[in-house]
Amino acid sequence: MLEQKLEYIFNKFDHESEFDSYQELASGHINDTYLIKTKEKPFFVLQRINHGVFKDVPGLIENKVAISRHIEEKLKDLPEKKRKRRVLTFAKTNTGESYYKDEEGNYWNIMYFIDDSVTFEIVRDQKIAYEGGRLMGKFLTLTNDFNASKLTEVIPKFHDMSFRYAQFEDALKVASKERLNNAKEQIKLVENLKKEMHIIQRLKESGAIKTRVTHNDTKISNILFSSKNKGLCVIDTDTVMPGIVHYDFGDAIRTICNTAAEDETNLDLVEFNVDFYKAYTKGFLKKMKPFLSPIELEYLPLGAKTMIFIMGLRFLTDYLNGDIYYKTKYPEHNFDRAKNQFKLIESFSEKVSTLKKIK
């Protein structure tokens, strides 16, 4: 019985609490996550990390525990109750480990649940966009002096453009004639943008852009807000690893500034929302700007374009491969997703002169 299993695993951790009940949290797509309700607060979040997706789960867990401890130290002047609402806090096992490995080889870790908080799946106003930017900028500011080389690269080459292009070129060799024909316009676009889409990677490889701690999954649902819509805490730090600021900024912009759903088929509805970009950027730079070099700041808009592109490229690659990676609801689903992202790039490009002035 699942409840008995969860109680058994919960009791492997040092928390001085008594298990009462559980509730499955279905916001993630990879890991199994449960809210553990106890006889008395605090409640906890118990998580099973998918070791089929993540090859080095101990490294992943040590990453996020180390980052949380680093942020906690930065916030040590705050009262404990307030501090625990600003950063994820992890409990150790009864034997002092950061995770528990069960008899089936599954890895579990546990966090203190942050009460009276809300999340948003989409951004509906500029205030939420601003607060999202402010919190992510603060996260990167607080971790700016953490030695990123000490982190495990939990998803190797995740945002490596050369790697993604190589995957795309391999897909071209195995794609059906029908899909190649359907996607010929998008394939041409990918080829035309190849040089521009490698600019940021080349700057990273040359050392012109600093390698730092990055979150790598900066959608708005990974930020907790108070009941008054003030940003509280960055969550879901499973993908924390070495990266560059353009990854986190760009991926947030990609998900926040699309006026339509990621798989919207009516491309007339897909536009780049300049107001949300402006609000997010203002919040992001409020604390982060002094920590950015002039070249990092200059290339933030291209970072947004690059992250939109890389997602479109991945959708297109999967379509050409016969839909082997992403879950799809119908045969053209990945193709529709790719067209959606490329339309967003088109809209972005039309407005880029305005976006470059927002700093």
Coordinates of C-alpha atoms in Angstrom, one line a residue:
M1 CA 0.0 0.0 0.0
L2 CA 1.4 3.4 -1.1
E3 CA 0.5 5.2 2.2
Q4 CA 2.4 2.6 4.3
K5 CA 5.4 2.8 2.0
L6 CA 5.5 6.6 2.1
E7 CA 5.2 6.6 5.9
Y8 CA 8.0 4.0 6.1
I9 CA 10.2 6.2 3.9
F10 CA 9.2 9.4 5.7
N11 CA 10.3 7.9 9.0
K12 CA 13.8 7.3 7.6
F13 CA 14.4 11.0 7.9
D14 CA 15.2 13.0 10.9
H15 CA 12.3 15.5 11.3
E16 CA 10.7 14.8 14.7
S17 CA 7.3 14.7 13.2
E18 CA 4.5 12.1 13.1
F19 CA 3.0 11.0 9.7
D20 CA -0.7 11.6 9.3
S21 CA -1.6 11.5 5.6
Y22 CA -0.3 12.2 2.2
Q23 CA -1.3 14.0 -1.0
E24 CA 0.2 13.5 -4.4
L25 CA 1.5 16.7 -6.0
A26 CA 1.1 16.4 -9.8
S27 CA 2.9 19.6 -10.9
G28 CA 6.0 17.8 -12.2
H29 CA 6.4 15.5 -15.2
I30 CA 9.5 13.5 -14.1
N31 CA 9.6 12.8 -10.4
D32 CA 7.0 11.5 -7.9
T33 CA 6.3 14.2 -5.4
Y34 CA 4.1 14.0 -2.3
L35 CA 2.9 16.4 0.4
I36 CA 3.3 14.7 3.7
K37 CA 0.8 16.0 6.3
T38 CA 1.9 15.5 9.9
K39 CA 0.0 15.6 13.2
E40 CA 1.5 19.0 13.8
K41 CA 3.1 21.5 11.4
P42 CA 5.5 21.8 9.6
F43 CA 4.4 19.6 6.7
F44 CA 6.9 18.1 4.3
V45 CA 7.4 17.5 0.6
L46 CA 8.7 13.9 -0.1
Q47 CA 10.2 13.3 -3.5
R48 CA 11.4 10.3 -5.5
I49 CA 13.9 11.4 -8.0
N50 CA 13.6 9.6 -11.4
H51 CA 16.9 7.7 -11.8
G52 CA 15.9 6.7 -15.3
V53 CA 16.0 10.3 -16.4
F54 CA 18.8 11.6 -14.0
K55 CA 21.8 9.3 -14.2
D56 CA 23.6 10.7 -11.1
V57 CA 20.8 11.2 -8.5
P58 CA 23.2 11.5 -5.5
G59 CA 25.0 14.3 -7.4
L60 CA 21.7 16.0 -8.2
I61 CA 20.5 15.9 -4.6
E62 CA 23.9 17.1 -3.3
N63 CA 23.6 20.0 -5.8
K64 CA 20.4 21.3 -4.5
V65 CA 21.2 20.7 -0.8
A66 CA 24.5 22.6 -1.3
I67 CA 22.8 25.5 -3.0
S68 CA 20.1 25.8 -0.4
R69 CA 22.7 25.8 2.4
H70 CA 24.7 28.5 0.6
I71 CA 21.5 30.7 0.3
E72 CA 20.6 30.0 3.9
E73 CA 24.0 31.3 5.0
K74 CA 23.4 34.4 3.0
L75 CA 20.0 34.9 4.7
K76 CA 21.2 34.0 8.2
D77 CA 20.2 37.5 9.6
L78 CA 16.6 36.8 8.9
P79 CA 14.4 35.2 11.6
E80 CA 14.4 31.4 11.2
K81 CA 10.7 31.3 10.3
K82 CA 11.1 33.9 7.6
R83 CA 14.3 32.4 6.3
K84 CA 12.5 29.0 5.8
R85 CA 10.0 30.8 3.6
R86 CA 12.8 32.2 1.4
V87 CA 14.8 29.0 0.6
L88 CA 14.2 25.3 0.3
T89 CA 15.2 23.5 3.5
F90 CA 16.1 19.8 3.4
A91 CA 16.0 17.2 6.2
K92 CA 18.7 14.6 6.5
T93 CA 18.1 10.9 7.0
N94 CA 18.4 9.4 10.5
T95 CA 21.9 8.4 9.5
G96 CA 22.9 11.9 8.4
E97 CA 22.6 11.4 4.6
S98 CA 20.9 13.9 2.2
Y99 CA 18.8 11.1 0.6
Y100 CA 17.4 7.7 1.4
K101 CA 17.8 4.8 -1.1
D102 CA 15.1 2.2 -0.8
E103 CA 15.3 -1.6 -1.5
E104 CA 14.2 -1.0 -5.1
G105 CA 17.0 1.4 -5.8
N106 CA 14.8 4.5 -5.7
Y107 CA 16.3 7.7 -4.3
W108 CA 14.2 9.9 -1.9
N109 CA 14.7 13.3 -0.4
I110 CA 12.6 15.5 1.8
M111 CA 12.0 19.3 2.1
Y112 CA 10.1 21.4 4.5
F113 CA 6.8 22.5 3.0
I114 CA 6.3 26.3 2.7
D115 CA 2.8 27.2 4.0
D116 CA 0.5 29.9 2.6
S117 CA 2.1 30.0 -0.8
V118 CA 0.8 29.8 -4.3
T119 CA 2.2 29.1 -7.8
F120 CA 1.1 30.2 -11.2
E121 CA 1.1 28.0 -14.4
I122 CA 0.9 31.1 -16.6
V123 CA 1.6 34.8 -16.2
R124 CA -1.6 37.0 -16.5
D125 CA -0.2 40.4 -15.5
Q126 CA 2.9 42.4 -15.3
K127 CA 3.1 42.3 -11.5
I128 CA 3.6 38.5 -11.6
A129 CA 6.1 38.8 -14.4
Y130 CA 8.1 41.4 -12.4
E131 CA 8.0 39.3 -9.2
G132 CA 9.1 36.2 -11.2
G133 CA 12.1 38.2 -12.6
R134 CA 13.0 39.6 -9.2
L135 CA 13.0 36.2 -7.5
M136 CA 15.1 34.5 -10.2
G137 CA 17.5 37.5 -10.3
K138 CA 17.8 37.2 -6.5
F139 CA 18.5 33.5 -6.7
L140 CA 21.3 34.1 -9.2
T141 CA 22.6 37.0 -7.1
L142 CA 22.7 34.8 -3.9
T143 CA 24.5 32.0 -5.7
N144 CA 26.9 34.3 -7.7
D145 CA 29.8 33.5 -5.5
F146 CA 29.2 29.7 -5.4
N147 CA 31.9 27.8 -7.3
A148 CA 29.8 26.3 -10.1
S149 CA 32.5 23.8 -11.0
K150 CA 31.7 21.9 -7.7
L151 CA 28.2 21.1 -9.1
T152 CA 27.3 17.9 -10.9
E153 CA 26.2 18.4 -14.5
V154 CA 22.9 16.6 -14.0
I155 CA 21.9 16.8 -17.7
P156 CA 25.0 17.0 -19.8
K157 CA 24.9 19.4 -22.8
F158 CA 21.4 20.4 -21.9
H159 CA 21.6 23.8 -23.6
D160 CA 24.6 23.0 -25.9
M161 CA 23.6 24.4 -29.3
S162 CA 26.2 22.3 -31.2
F163 CA 24.8 19.2 -29.6
R164 CA 21.2 20.1 -30.4
Y165 CA 22.2 20.8 -34.1
A166 CA 24.0 17.4 -34.3
Q167 CA 20.8 15.7 -33.0
F168 CA 18.8 17.6 -35.6
E169 CA 21.2 16.7 -38.4
D170 CA 21.0 13.0 -37.4
A171 CA 17.2 13.2 -37.4
L172 CA 17.3 14.6 -41.0
K173 CA 18.9 11.3 -42.0
V174 CA 16.2 9.0 -40.6
A175 CA 13.1 11.1 -41.1
S176 CA 10.3 9.9 -43.4
K177 CA 9.9 11.7 -46.8
E178 CA 6.5 12.9 -45.6
R179 CA 7.8 14.6 -42.5
L180 CA 10.8 16.0 -44.3
N181 CA 8.4 17.5 -46.9
N182 CA 6.0 18.8 -44.2
A183 CA 8.8 20.5 -42.3
K184 CA 10.9 21.9 -45.2
E185 CA 10.1 25.5 -44.3
Q186 CA 11.1 25.0 -40.7
I187 CA 14.2 23.0 -41.7
K188 CA 15.3 25.9 -43.9
L189 CA 14.8 28.3 -41.0
V190 CA 17.0 26.2 -38.7
E191 CA 19.7 26.2 -41.3
N192 CA 19.5 29.9 -41.8
L193 CA 19.7 30.7 -38.1
K194 CA 22.6 28.3 -37.4
K195 CA 25.3 31.0 -37.2
E196 CA 23.3 33.4 -35.0
M197 CA 22.2 30.6 -32.7
H198 CA 25.8 29.7 -31.9
I199 CA 26.8 33.2 -30.8
I200 CA 26.1 32.8 -27.1
Q201 CA 27.7 29.3 -27.0
R202 CA 30.8 30.6 -28.6
L203 CA 31.0 33.5 -26.1
K204 CA 30.6 30.9 -23.3
E205 CA 33.3 28.6 -24.7
S206 CA 35.7 31.6 -25.1
G207 CA 35.2 32.6 -21.5
A208 CA 33.7 36.0 -22.4
I209 CA 30.6 35.0 -20.5
K210 CA 30.9 33.7 -17.0
T211 CA 30.0 30.2 -16.1
R212 CA 27.8 30.3 -12.9
V213 CA 25.2 28.5 -11.0
T214 CA 22.0 28.3 -13.1
H215 CA 18.6 26.9 -12.3
N216 CA 17.8 25.6 -15.9
D217 CA 14.0 25.3 -15.4
T218 CA 12.8 28.9 -14.9
K219 CA 9.2 28.6 -15.8
I220 CA 6.9 30.7 -13.6
S221 CA 5.5 27.6 -11.8
N222 CA 8.9 27.1 -10.2
I223 CA 8.5 30.3 -8.1
L224 CA 6.4 30.4 -5.0
F225 CA 4.4 33.5 -4.3
S226 CA 2.7 34.8 -1.2
S227 CA -1.1 35.2 -1.0
K228 CA -0.4 38.9 -1.8
N229 CA 1.5 37.8 -5.0
K230 CA 4.9 38.7 -3.7
G231 CA 7.7 36.3 -4.8
L232 CA 8.8 34.1 -1.9
C233 CA 11.1 31.3 -3.0
V234 CA 12.6 29.6 -6.1
I235 CA 11.7 25.8 -6.1
D236 CA 12.3 22.7 -8.1
T237 CA 16.1 23.0 -8.1
D238 CA 16.7 19.5 -9.5
T239 CA 18.3 20.9 -12.6
V240 CA 20.7 23.3 -10.8
M241 CA 24.1 23.0 -12.5
P242 CA 26.8 25.1 -14.2
G243 CA 25.6 27.4 -16.9
I244 CA 25.3 31.0 -18.0
V245 CA 22.8 33.7 -17.1
H246 CA 21.3 33.7 -20.6
Y247 CA 19.9 30.1 -20.1
D248 CA 17.8 31.1 -17.1
F249 CA 16.8 34.5 -18.4
G250 CA 16.0 33.2 -21.8
D251 CA 14.0 30.2 -20.7
A252 CA 11.9 32.3 -18.4
I253 CA 11.2 34.8 -21.2
R254 CA 10.3 31.9 -23.6
T255 CA 7.6 30.6 -21.2
I256 CA 6.3 33.9 -19.9
C257 CA 6.2 36.1 -23.0
N258 CA 4.2 33.7 -25.4
T259 CA 0.7 35.1 -25.7
A260 CA -0.5 31.5 -26.5
A261 CA -0.1 28.0 -25.2
E262 CA 3.1 26.2 -26.3
D263 CA 1.1 23.9 -28.7
E264 CA -1.4 26.5 -29.9
T265 CA -2.1 25.7 -33.6
N266 CA -3.6 29.0 -34.5
L267 CA -0.4 30.9 -35.1
D268 CA -2.2 34.2 -35.3
L269 CA -2.5 34.0 -31.6
V270 CA 1.2 33.5 -31.0
E271 CA 2.9 36.9 -30.3
F272 CA 5.8 38.0 -28.1
N273 CA 4.5 40.0 -25.2
V274 CA 6.8 43.1 -24.9
D275 CA 5.1 44.3 -21.7
F276 CA 5.8 41.0 -19.9
Y277 CA 9.4 41.1 -21.1
K278 CA 9.8 44.6 -19.8
A279 CA 8.3 43.7 -16.4
Y280 CA 10.3 40.5 -16.0
T281 CA 13.6 42.2 -17.1
K282 CA 13.0 45.1 -14.7
G283 CA 12.6 42.6 -11.8
F284 CA 15.4 40.4 -12.9
L285 CA 17.9 43.3 -13.1
K286 CA 16.8 45.0 -9.9
K287 CA 19.5 43.0 -7.9
M288 CA 21.3 41.1 -10.6
K289 CA 22.5 44.0 -12.8
P290 CA 25.6 44.8 -10.8
F291 CA 26.7 41.2 -11.0
L292 CA 26.5 41.2 -14.9
S293 CA 29.3 42.2 -17.2
P294 CA 28.5 44.6 -20.0
I295 CA 28.7 41.7 -22.5
E296 CA 26.3 39.6 -20.5
L297 CA 23.9 42.4 -20.3
E298 CA 24.2 43.2 -24.0
Y299 CA 23.3 39.6 -25.0
L300 CA 20.3 39.1 -22.7
P301 CA 17.8 39.6 -25.6
L302 CA 19.7 37.2 -27.8
G303 CA 19.6 34.8 -24.9
A304 CA 15.8 34.9 -25.0
K305 CA 15.8 34.3 -28.8
T306 CA 18.3 31.4 -28.4
M307 CA 16.2 29.6 -25.8
I308 CA 13.0 30.0 -27.8
F309 CA 14.9 28.6 -30.8
I310 CA 16.5 25.7 -29.0
M311 CA 13.1 24.5 -27.8
G312 CA 11.6 24.8 -31.3
L313 CA 14.7 22.9 -32.6
R314 CA 14.1 20.1 -30.1
F315 CA 10.4 19.8 -31.0
L316 CA 11.3 19.7 -34.7
T317 CA 14.0 17.1 -34.1
D318 CA 11.6 14.9 -32.2
Y319 CA 9.0 15.2 -35.0
L320 CA 11.6 14.2 -37.6
N321 CA 12.7 11.3 -35.4
G322 CA 9.1 10.0 -35.2
D323 CA 8.2 11.4 -31.8
I324 CA 10.4 9.3 -29.5
Y325 CA 11.2 11.8 -26.7
Y326 CA 8.2 14.1 -25.9
K327 CA 4.8 12.8 -25.1
T328 CA 2.4 13.7 -27.9
K329 CA -1.4 13.7 -28.1
Y330 CA -1.7 13.4 -31.9
P331 CA 0.7 12.7 -34.8
E332 CA 1.5 16.3 -35.6
H333 CA 1.8 17.5 -32.0
N334 CA 5.6 18.0 -32.0
F335 CA 5.4 19.7 -35.4
D336 CA 2.8 22.1 -34.1
R337 CA 4.9 22.8 -31.0
A338 CA 7.9 23.6 -33.3
K339 CA 5.9 25.9 -35.5
N340 CA 4.6 27.7 -32.5
Q341 CA 8.1 28.4 -31.2
F342 CA 9.3 29.5 -34.6
K343 CA 6.4 31.9 -34.9
L344 CA 7.4 33.3 -31.4
I345 CA 10.9 33.9 -32.8
E346 CA 9.4 35.7 -35.8
S347 CA 7.4 37.9 -33.4
F348 CA 10.4 38.4 -31.2
S349 CA 12.6 39.5 -34.2
E350 CA 10.0 42.1 -35.2
K351 CA 10.3 43.7 -31.8
V352 CA 13.9 43.1 -31.0
S353 CA 14.9 46.8 -31.5
T354 CA 12.5 47.7 -28.7
L355 CA 13.7 44.9 -26.5
K356 CA 17.3 45.9 -26.8
K357 CA 16.5 49.3 -25.2
I358 CA 15.1 47.6 -22.1
K359 CA 17.9 47.4 -19.6

